[in-house]
């Protein structure tokens, strides 16, 4: 069975990520979405919340699995017996970083390859932090995330505001 890992912090998953998963599903029988804590980022959703939200989004597709990992991505891939990492490219500006990551991962585990998918142009400027910021400022995010994520974001931001004031 052709399997691949799509790693990220997914805080939260957006239509841009979903677009990449759906494209990857044409090539891979299983896409394992692997959620991790990125220490460089201050997360809005807890890891378990992010996983549950992604599971809701892909509840209709048995070929999409969701899990979490800690430590090196290549170690997770090796223990999961998966040799392909999926990454999305939104714009040329993503390339340098992705190139560096792909080559570092190859240096760490030469048998693991990274496959890139171009996102739909309408999501080329999208990011999770943009969606989080829009939610805080009461901007319209309905084009950027599914309804379940929109609802969860609004609840989380309200909960945070209540705790702050
Ligand atoms: N559509 C919409 N948004 C997208 C997107 C797409 N197709 N692709 C990426 N993004 C957004 C993400 O939501 C994220 O937004 P944010 O910064 O506002 O949170 C941003 O673009 C960057 O995404 P990404 O590069 O995937 O960062 P990440 O934190 O989600 O994931 C890991 C990075 C987890 C894959 C990487 O840090 C990793 O592999 N960590 C494990 C440790 C390891 O092995 N390190 C060595 C790797 S060389």
PDB file of C-alpha atoms and ligand atoms in Angstrom:
ATOM      1  CA  UNK A   1       0.000   0.000   0.000  1.00  0.00           C
ATOM      2  CA  UNK A   2       1.335   3.445  -0.907  1.00  0.00           C
ATOM      3  CA  UNK A   3       1.479   5.536   2.266  1.00  0.00           C
ATOM      4  CA  UNK A   4       2.759   9.004   3.036  1.00  0.00           C
ATOM      5  CA  UNK A   5       3.078  11.303   6.027  1.00  0.00           C
ATOM      6  CA  UNK A   6       1.877  14.892   5.960  1.00  0.00           C
ATOM      7  CA  UNK A   7       3.504  16.584   8.973  1.00  0.00           C
ATOM      8  CA  UNK A   8       2.768  19.954  10.503  1.00  0.00           C
ATOM      9  CA  UNK A   9       1.510  21.841  13.502  1.00  0.00           C
ATOM     10  CA  UNK A  10      -1.974  22.375  11.988  1.00  0.00           C
ATOM     11  CA  UNK A  11      -3.020  25.041  14.483  1.00  0.00           C
ATOM     12  CA  UNK A  12      -5.636  24.726  13.066  1.00  0.00           C
ATOM     13  CA  UNK A  13      -5.928  22.806   9.787  1.00  0.00           C
ATOM     14  CA  UNK A  14      -7.063  25.102   6.953  1.00  0.00           C
ATOM     15  CA  UNK A  15      -8.539  24.629   3.487  1.00  0.00           C
ATOM     16  CA  UNK A  16      -4.991  24.992   2.152  1.00  0.00           C
ATOM     17  CA  UNK A  17      -3.828  21.904   4.088  1.00  0.00           C
ATOM     18  CA  UNK A  18      -7.011  20.045   3.120  1.00  0.00           C
ATOM     19  CA  UNK A  19      -6.338  20.828  -0.538  1.00  0.00           C
ATOM     20  CA  UNK A  20      -2.848  19.285  -0.228  1.00  0.00           C
ATOM     21  CA  UNK A  21      -4.224  16.149   1.482  1.00  0.00           C
ATOM     22  CA  UNK A  22      -6.905  15.704  -1.197  1.00  0.00           C
ATOM     23  CA  UNK A  23      -4.321  16.062  -3.966  1.00  0.00           C
ATOM     24  CA  UNK A  24      -2.006  13.597  -2.226  1.00  0.00           C
ATOM     25  CA  UNK A  25      -4.838  11.101  -1.867  1.00  0.00           C
ATOM     26  CA  UNK A  26      -4.873  10.705  -5.664  1.00  0.00           C
ATOM     27  CA  UNK A  27      -1.378   9.231  -5.389  1.00  0.00           C
ATOM     28  CA  UNK A  28      -1.338   7.619  -1.951  1.00  0.00           C
ATOM     29  CA  UNK A  29      -3.768   5.087  -0.529  1.00  0.00           C
ATOM     30  CA  UNK A  30      -3.075   6.347   2.967  1.00  0.00           C
ATOM     31  CA  UNK A  31      -2.127   9.859   3.985  1.00  0.00           C
ATOM     32  CA  UNK A  32      -1.122   9.956   7.634  1.00  0.00           C
ATOM     33  CA  UNK A  33      -1.492  13.492   8.981  1.00  0.00           C
ATOM     34  CA  UNK A  34       1.125  13.761  11.713  1.00  0.00           C
ATOM     35  CA  UNK A  35       0.592  16.611  14.140  1.00  0.00           C
ATOM     36  CA  UNK A  36       3.444  17.844  16.250  1.00  0.00           C
ATOM     37  CA  UNK A  37       4.233  20.605  18.686  1.00  0.00           C
ATOM     38  CA  UNK A  38       6.471  23.192  17.070  1.00  0.00           C
ATOM     39  CA  UNK A  39       8.504  24.709  19.959  1.00  0.00           C
ATOM     40  CA  UNK A  40       9.007  27.867  17.890  1.00  0.00           C
ATOM     41  CA  UNK A  41       5.243  28.530  17.991  1.00  0.00           C
ATOM     42  CA  UNK A  42       2.792  29.483  20.702  1.00  0.00           C
ATOM     43  CA  UNK A  43      -0.114  27.144  19.931  1.00  0.00           C
ATOM     44  CA  UNK A  44      -3.760  28.171  20.236  1.00  0.00           C
ATOM     45  CA  UNK A  45      -5.190  24.617  20.242  1.00  0.00           C
ATOM     46  CA  UNK A  46      -3.852  21.756  22.354  1.00  0.00           C
ATOM     47  CA  UNK A  47      -2.397  18.873  20.367  1.00  0.00           C
ATOM     48  CA  UNK A  48      -5.371  16.598  21.137  1.00  0.00           C
ATOM     49  CA  UNK A  49      -7.828  19.297  20.040  1.00  0.00           C
ATOM     50  CA  UNK A  50      -5.994  19.737  16.732  1.00  0.00           C
ATOM     51  CA  UNK A  51      -6.033  15.975  16.137  1.00  0.00           C
ATOM     52  CA  UNK A  52      -9.760  15.698  16.909  1.00  0.00           C
ATOM     53  CA  UNK A  53     -10.579  18.605  14.609  1.00  0.00           C
ATOM     54  CA  UNK A  54      -8.622  17.040  11.742  1.00  0.00           C
ATOM     55  CA  UNK A  55     -10.371  13.702  12.353  1.00  0.00           C
ATOM     56  CA  UNK A  56     -13.739  15.460  12.077  1.00  0.00           C
ATOM     57  CA  UNK A  57     -12.736  17.113   8.814  1.00  0.00           C
ATOM     58  CA  UNK A  58     -11.642  13.806   7.254  1.00  0.00           C
ATOM     59  CA  UNK A  59     -14.275  11.575   8.867  1.00  0.00           C
ATOM     60  CA  UNK A  60     -15.574  10.702   5.383  1.00  0.00           C
ATOM     61  CA  UNK A  61     -12.192   9.481   4.089  1.00  0.00           C
ATOM     62  CA  UNK A  62     -10.834   6.212   5.512  1.00  0.00           C
ATOM     63  CA  UNK A  63      -7.587   6.797   3.617  1.00  0.00           C
ATOM     64  CA  UNK A  64      -6.685   9.700   5.898  1.00  0.00           C
ATOM     65  CA  UNK A  65      -5.344   8.845   9.342  1.00  0.00           C
ATOM     66  CA  UNK A  66      -4.370  11.323  12.039  1.00  0.00           C
ATOM     67  CA  UNK A  67      -1.776  10.936  14.741  1.00  0.00           C
ATOM     68  CA  UNK A  68       0.822  12.919  16.669  1.00  0.00           C
ATOM     69  CA  UNK A  69       4.552  12.577  17.003  1.00  0.00           C
ATOM     70  CA  UNK A  70       7.399  14.006  19.029  1.00  0.00           C
ATOM     71  CA  UNK A  71      11.054  14.206  18.098  1.00  0.00           C
ATOM     72  CA  UNK A  72      12.440  13.894  14.604  1.00  0.00           C
ATOM     73  CA  UNK A  73      10.036  13.481  11.702  1.00  0.00           C
ATOM     74  CA  UNK A  74      12.292  10.924  10.002  1.00  0.00           C
ATOM     75  CA  UNK A  75      12.327   8.790  13.159  1.00  0.00           C
ATOM     76  CA  UNK A  76       8.538   8.837  13.221  1.00  0.00           C
ATOM     77  CA  UNK A  77       8.459   7.918   9.522  1.00  0.00           C
ATOM     78  CA  UNK A  78      10.904   5.054  10.053  1.00  0.00           C
ATOM     79  CA  UNK A  79       8.997   3.573  13.000  1.00  0.00           C
ATOM     80  CA  UNK A  80       5.732   3.937  11.055  1.00  0.00           C
ATOM     81  CA  UNK A  81       7.340   2.172   8.089  1.00  0.00           C
ATOM     82  CA  UNK A  82       6.529   5.109   5.776  1.00  0.00           C
ATOM     83  CA  UNK A  83       9.125   6.387   3.306  1.00  0.00           C
ATOM     84  CA  UNK A  84       7.415   9.434   1.839  1.00  0.00           C
ATOM     85  CA  UNK A  85       6.875  12.845   3.381  1.00  0.00           C
ATOM     86  CA  UNK A  86       4.353  15.201   1.814  1.00  0.00           C
ATOM     87  CA  UNK A  87       4.797  18.950   1.871  1.00  0.00           C
ATOM     88  CA  UNK A  88       2.790  21.719   0.273  1.00  0.00           C
ATOM     89  CA  UNK A  89       4.295  24.575  -1.700  1.00  0.00           C
ATOM     90  CA  UNK A  90       2.293  27.777  -1.619  1.00  0.00           C
ATOM     91  CA  UNK A  91       4.667  30.222  -3.268  1.00  0.00           C
ATOM     92  CA  UNK A  92       8.293  30.559  -4.333  1.00  0.00           C
ATOM     93  CA  UNK A  93       9.016  31.916  -0.858  1.00  0.00           C
ATOM     94  CA  UNK A  94       8.326  28.450   0.616  1.00  0.00           C
ATOM     95  CA  UNK A  95      11.000  26.858  -1.540  1.00  0.00           C
ATOM     96  CA  UNK A  96      14.221  27.709   0.359  1.00  0.00           C
ATOM     97  CA  UNK A  97      12.863  26.486   3.674  1.00  0.00           C
ATOM     98  CA  UNK A  98      11.351  23.350   2.149  1.00  0.00           C
ATOM     99  CA  UNK A  99      14.546  22.589   0.238  1.00  0.00           C
ATOM    100  CA  UNK A 100      16.553  22.899   3.456  1.00  0.00           C
ATOM    101  CA  UNK A 101      14.137  20.649   5.361  1.00  0.00           C
ATOM    102  CA  UNK A 102      13.952  18.029   2.609  1.00  0.00           C
ATOM    103  CA  UNK A 103      17.746  17.840   2.327  1.00  0.00           C
ATOM    104  CA  UNK A 104      18.211  17.717   6.109  1.00  0.00           C
ATOM    105  CA  UNK A 105      15.677  14.913   6.343  1.00  0.00           C
ATOM    106  CA  UNK A 106      17.444  13.085   3.501  1.00  0.00           C
ATOM    107  CA  UNK A 107      20.767  13.529   5.289  1.00  0.00           C
ATOM    108  CA  UNK A 108      19.212  11.992   8.413  1.00  0.00           C
ATOM    109  CA  UNK A 109      17.467   9.157   6.550  1.00  0.00           C
ATOM    110  CA  UNK A 110      18.461   8.723   2.905  1.00  0.00           C
ATOM    111  CA  UNK A 111      15.670   6.226   2.160  1.00  0.00           C
ATOM    112  CA  UNK A 112      12.960   8.798   2.945  1.00  0.00           C
ATOM    113  CA  UNK A 113      11.857  11.153   0.164  1.00  0.00           C
ATOM    114  CA  UNK A 114       9.836  14.353   0.224  1.00  0.00           C
ATOM    115  CA  UNK A 115       7.098  14.878  -2.362  1.00  0.00           C
ATOM    116  CA  UNK A 116       5.764  18.390  -2.971  1.00  0.00           C
ATOM    117  CA  UNK A 117       2.286  19.377  -4.053  1.00  0.00           C
ATOM    118  CA  UNK A 118       1.408  22.851  -5.312  1.00  0.00           C
ATOM    119  CA  UNK A 119      -1.500  24.279  -3.416  1.00  0.00           C
ATOM    120  CA  UNK A 120      -4.499  25.765  -5.195  1.00  0.00           C
ATOM    121  CA  UNK A 121      -3.674  29.379  -6.094  1.00  0.00           C
ATOM    122  CA  UNK A 122      -6.558  30.642  -3.970  1.00  0.00           C
ATOM    123  CA  UNK A 123      -4.794  29.299  -0.847  1.00  0.00           C
ATOM    124  CA  UNK A 124      -1.297  30.456  -1.783  1.00  0.00           C
ATOM    125  CA  UNK A 125      -1.246  33.194   0.864  1.00  0.00           C
ATOM    126  CA  UNK A 126      -3.050  31.235   3.574  1.00  0.00           C
ATOM    127  CA  UNK A 127      -1.544  30.193   6.904  1.00  0.00           C
ATOM    128  CA  UNK A 128      -2.898  29.029  10.245  1.00  0.00           C
ATOM    129  CA  UNK A 129      -1.693  32.178  12.000  1.00  0.00           C
ATOM    130  CA  UNK A 130      -3.486  34.365   9.440  1.00  0.00           C
ATOM    131  CA  UNK A 131      -6.724  32.498  10.181  1.00  0.00           C
ATOM    132  CA  UNK A 132      -6.144  32.780  13.956  1.00  0.00           C
ATOM    133  CA  UNK A 133      -5.523  36.514  13.645  1.00  0.00           C
ATOM    134  CA  UNK A 134      -8.614  37.062  11.489  1.00  0.00           C
ATOM    135  CA  UNK A 135     -10.726  35.198  14.058  1.00  0.00           C
ATOM    136  CA  UNK A 136      -9.414  37.359  16.903  1.00  0.00           C
ATOM    137  CA  UNK A 137     -10.211  40.502  14.895  1.00  0.00           C
ATOM    138  CA  UNK A 138     -13.639  39.178  13.861  1.00  0.00           C
ATOM    139  CA  UNK A 139     -12.760  38.924  10.167  1.00  0.00           C
ATOM    140  CA  UNK A 140     -14.552  36.516   7.848  1.00  0.00           C
ATOM    141  CA  UNK A 141     -12.735  33.148   7.728  1.00  0.00           C
ATOM    142  CA  UNK A 142     -15.487  31.133   6.042  1.00  0.00           C
ATOM    143  CA  UNK A 143     -13.484  30.838   2.785  1.00  0.00           C
ATOM    144  CA  UNK A 144     -10.388  29.598   4.571  1.00  0.00           C
ATOM    145  CA  UNK A 145     -11.535  26.823   6.927  1.00  0.00           C
ATOM    146  CA  UNK A 146     -14.373  24.265   7.103  1.00  0.00           C
ATOM    147  CA  UNK A 147     -17.390  25.092   9.283  1.00  0.00           C
ATOM    148  CA  UNK A 148     -16.248  22.826  12.165  1.00  0.00           C
ATOM    149  CA  UNK A 149     -12.906  24.615  12.352  1.00  0.00           C
ATOM    150  CA  UNK A 150     -14.552  28.039  12.129  1.00  0.00           C
ATOM    151  CA  UNK A 151     -16.794  27.150  15.066  1.00  0.00           C
ATOM    152  CA  UNK A 152     -13.911  25.745  17.129  1.00  0.00           C
ATOM    153  CA  UNK A 153     -11.766  28.811  16.417  1.00  0.00           C
ATOM    154  CA  UNK A 154     -14.486  31.226  17.475  1.00  0.00           C
ATOM    155  CA  UNK A 155     -15.123  29.267  20.682  1.00  0.00           C
ATOM    156  CA  UNK A 156     -11.424  29.074  21.511  1.00  0.00           C
ATOM    157  CA  UNK A 157     -10.848  32.778  20.912  1.00  0.00           C
ATOM    158  CA  UNK A 158     -13.903  33.659  23.060  1.00  0.00           C
ATOM    159  CA  UNK A 159     -12.693  31.333  25.813  1.00  0.00           C
ATOM    160  CA  UNK A 160      -9.251  32.999  25.710  1.00  0.00           C
ATOM    161  CA  UNK A 161     -10.817  36.494  25.823  1.00  0.00           C
ATOM    162  CA  UNK A 162     -12.934  35.543  28.824  1.00  0.00           C
ATOM    163  CA  UNK A 163      -9.812  34.287  30.605  1.00  0.00           C
ATOM    164  CA  UNK A 164      -7.836  37.426  29.739  1.00  0.00           C
ATOM    165  CA  UNK A 165     -10.346  40.042  30.880  1.00  0.00           C
TER     166      UNK A 165
HETATM  167  N1  LIG B   1      -2.087  25.823   3.131  1.00  0.00           N
HETATM  168  C1  LIG B   1      -2.246  26.678   4.134  1.00  0.00           C
HETATM  169  N2  LIG B   1      -1.302  26.925   5.068  1.00  0.00           N
HETATM  170  C2  LIG B   1      -0.162  26.253   4.967  1.00  0.00           C
HETATM  171  C3  LIG B   1       0.077  25.335   3.937  1.00  0.00           C
HETATM  172  C4  LIG B   1      -0.950  25.128   2.985  1.00  0.00           C
HETATM  173  N3  LIG B   1      -0.814  24.294   1.970  1.00  0.00           N
HETATM  174  N4  LIG B   1       1.314  24.839   4.097  1.00  0.00           N
HETATM  175  C5  LIG B   1       1.818  25.417   5.184  1.00  0.00           C
HETATM  176  N5  LIG B   1       0.926  26.277   5.698  1.00  0.00           N
HETATM  177  C6  LIG B   1       1.101  27.158   6.850  1.00  0.00           C
HETATM  178  C7  LIG B   1       1.011  26.420   8.162  1.00  0.00           C
HETATM  179  O1  LIG B   1      -0.298  26.421   8.673  1.00  0.00           O
HETATM  180  C8  LIG B   1       1.947  27.224   9.028  1.00  0.00           C
HETATM  181  O2  LIG B   1       1.236  28.349   9.506  1.00  0.00           O
HETATM  182  P1  LIG B   1       1.662  29.074  10.850  1.00  0.00           P
HETATM  183  O3  LIG B   1       3.136  29.340  10.766  1.00  0.00           O
HETATM  184  O4  LIG B   1       0.878  30.294  10.803  1.00  0.00           O
HETATM  185  O5  LIG B   1       1.328  28.118  11.966  1.00  0.00           O
HETATM  186  C9  LIG B   1       3.013  27.739   8.071  1.00  0.00           C
HETATM  187  O6  LIG B   1       2.413  27.675   6.799  1.00  0.00           O
HETATM  188  C10 LIG B   1       4.259  26.931   8.071  1.00  0.00           C
HETATM  189  O7  LIG B   1       3.906  25.584   7.871  1.00  0.00           O
HETATM  190  P2  LIG B   1       4.941  24.415   8.110  1.00  0.00           P
HETATM  191  O8  LIG B   1       6.230  24.738   7.472  1.00  0.00           O
HETATM  192  O9  LIG B   1       4.269  23.144   7.714  1.00  0.00           O
HETATM  193  O10 LIG B   1       5.216  24.480   9.657  1.00  0.00           O
HETATM  194  P3  LIG B   1       4.607  23.592  10.714  1.00  0.00           P
HETATM  195  O11 LIG B   1       4.949  24.161  12.045  1.00  0.00           O
HETATM  196  O12 LIG B   1       3.176  23.379  10.443  1.00  0.00           O
HETATM  197  O13 LIG B   1       5.392  22.199  10.490  1.00  0.00           O
HETATM  198  C11 LIG B   1       7.188  20.647  10.832  1.00  0.00           C
HETATM  199  C12 LIG B   1       6.806  22.093  10.532  1.00  0.00           C
HETATM  200  C13 LIG B   1       6.452  20.112  12.024  1.00  0.00           C
HETATM  201  C14 LIG B   1       6.861  19.771   9.647  1.00  0.00           C
HETATM  202  C15 LIG B   1       8.730  20.581  11.058  1.00  0.00           C
HETATM  203  O14 LIG B   1       9.043  21.548  12.029  1.00  0.00           O
HETATM  204  C16 LIG B   1       9.173  19.213  11.549  1.00  0.00           C
HETATM  205  O15 LIG B   1       9.364  18.305  10.768  1.00  0.00           O
HETATM  206  N6  LIG B   1       9.365  19.078  12.885  1.00  0.00           N
HETATM  207  C17 LIG B   1       9.791  17.820  13.500  1.00  0.00           C
HETATM  208  C18 LIG B   1      11.220  17.935  14.025  1.00  0.00           C
HETATM  209  C19 LIG B   1      12.199  17.599  12.931  1.00  0.00           C
HETATM  210  O16 LIG B   1      12.243  16.514  12.398  1.00  0.00           O
HETATM  211  N7  LIG B   1      13.024  18.610  12.594  1.00  0.00           N
HETATM  212  C20 LIG B   1      13.970  18.494  11.521  1.00  0.00           C
HETATM  213  C21 LIG B   1      13.312  18.839  10.216  1.00  0.00           C
HETATM  214  S1  LIG B   1      14.526  19.317   9.039  1.00  0.00           S
END
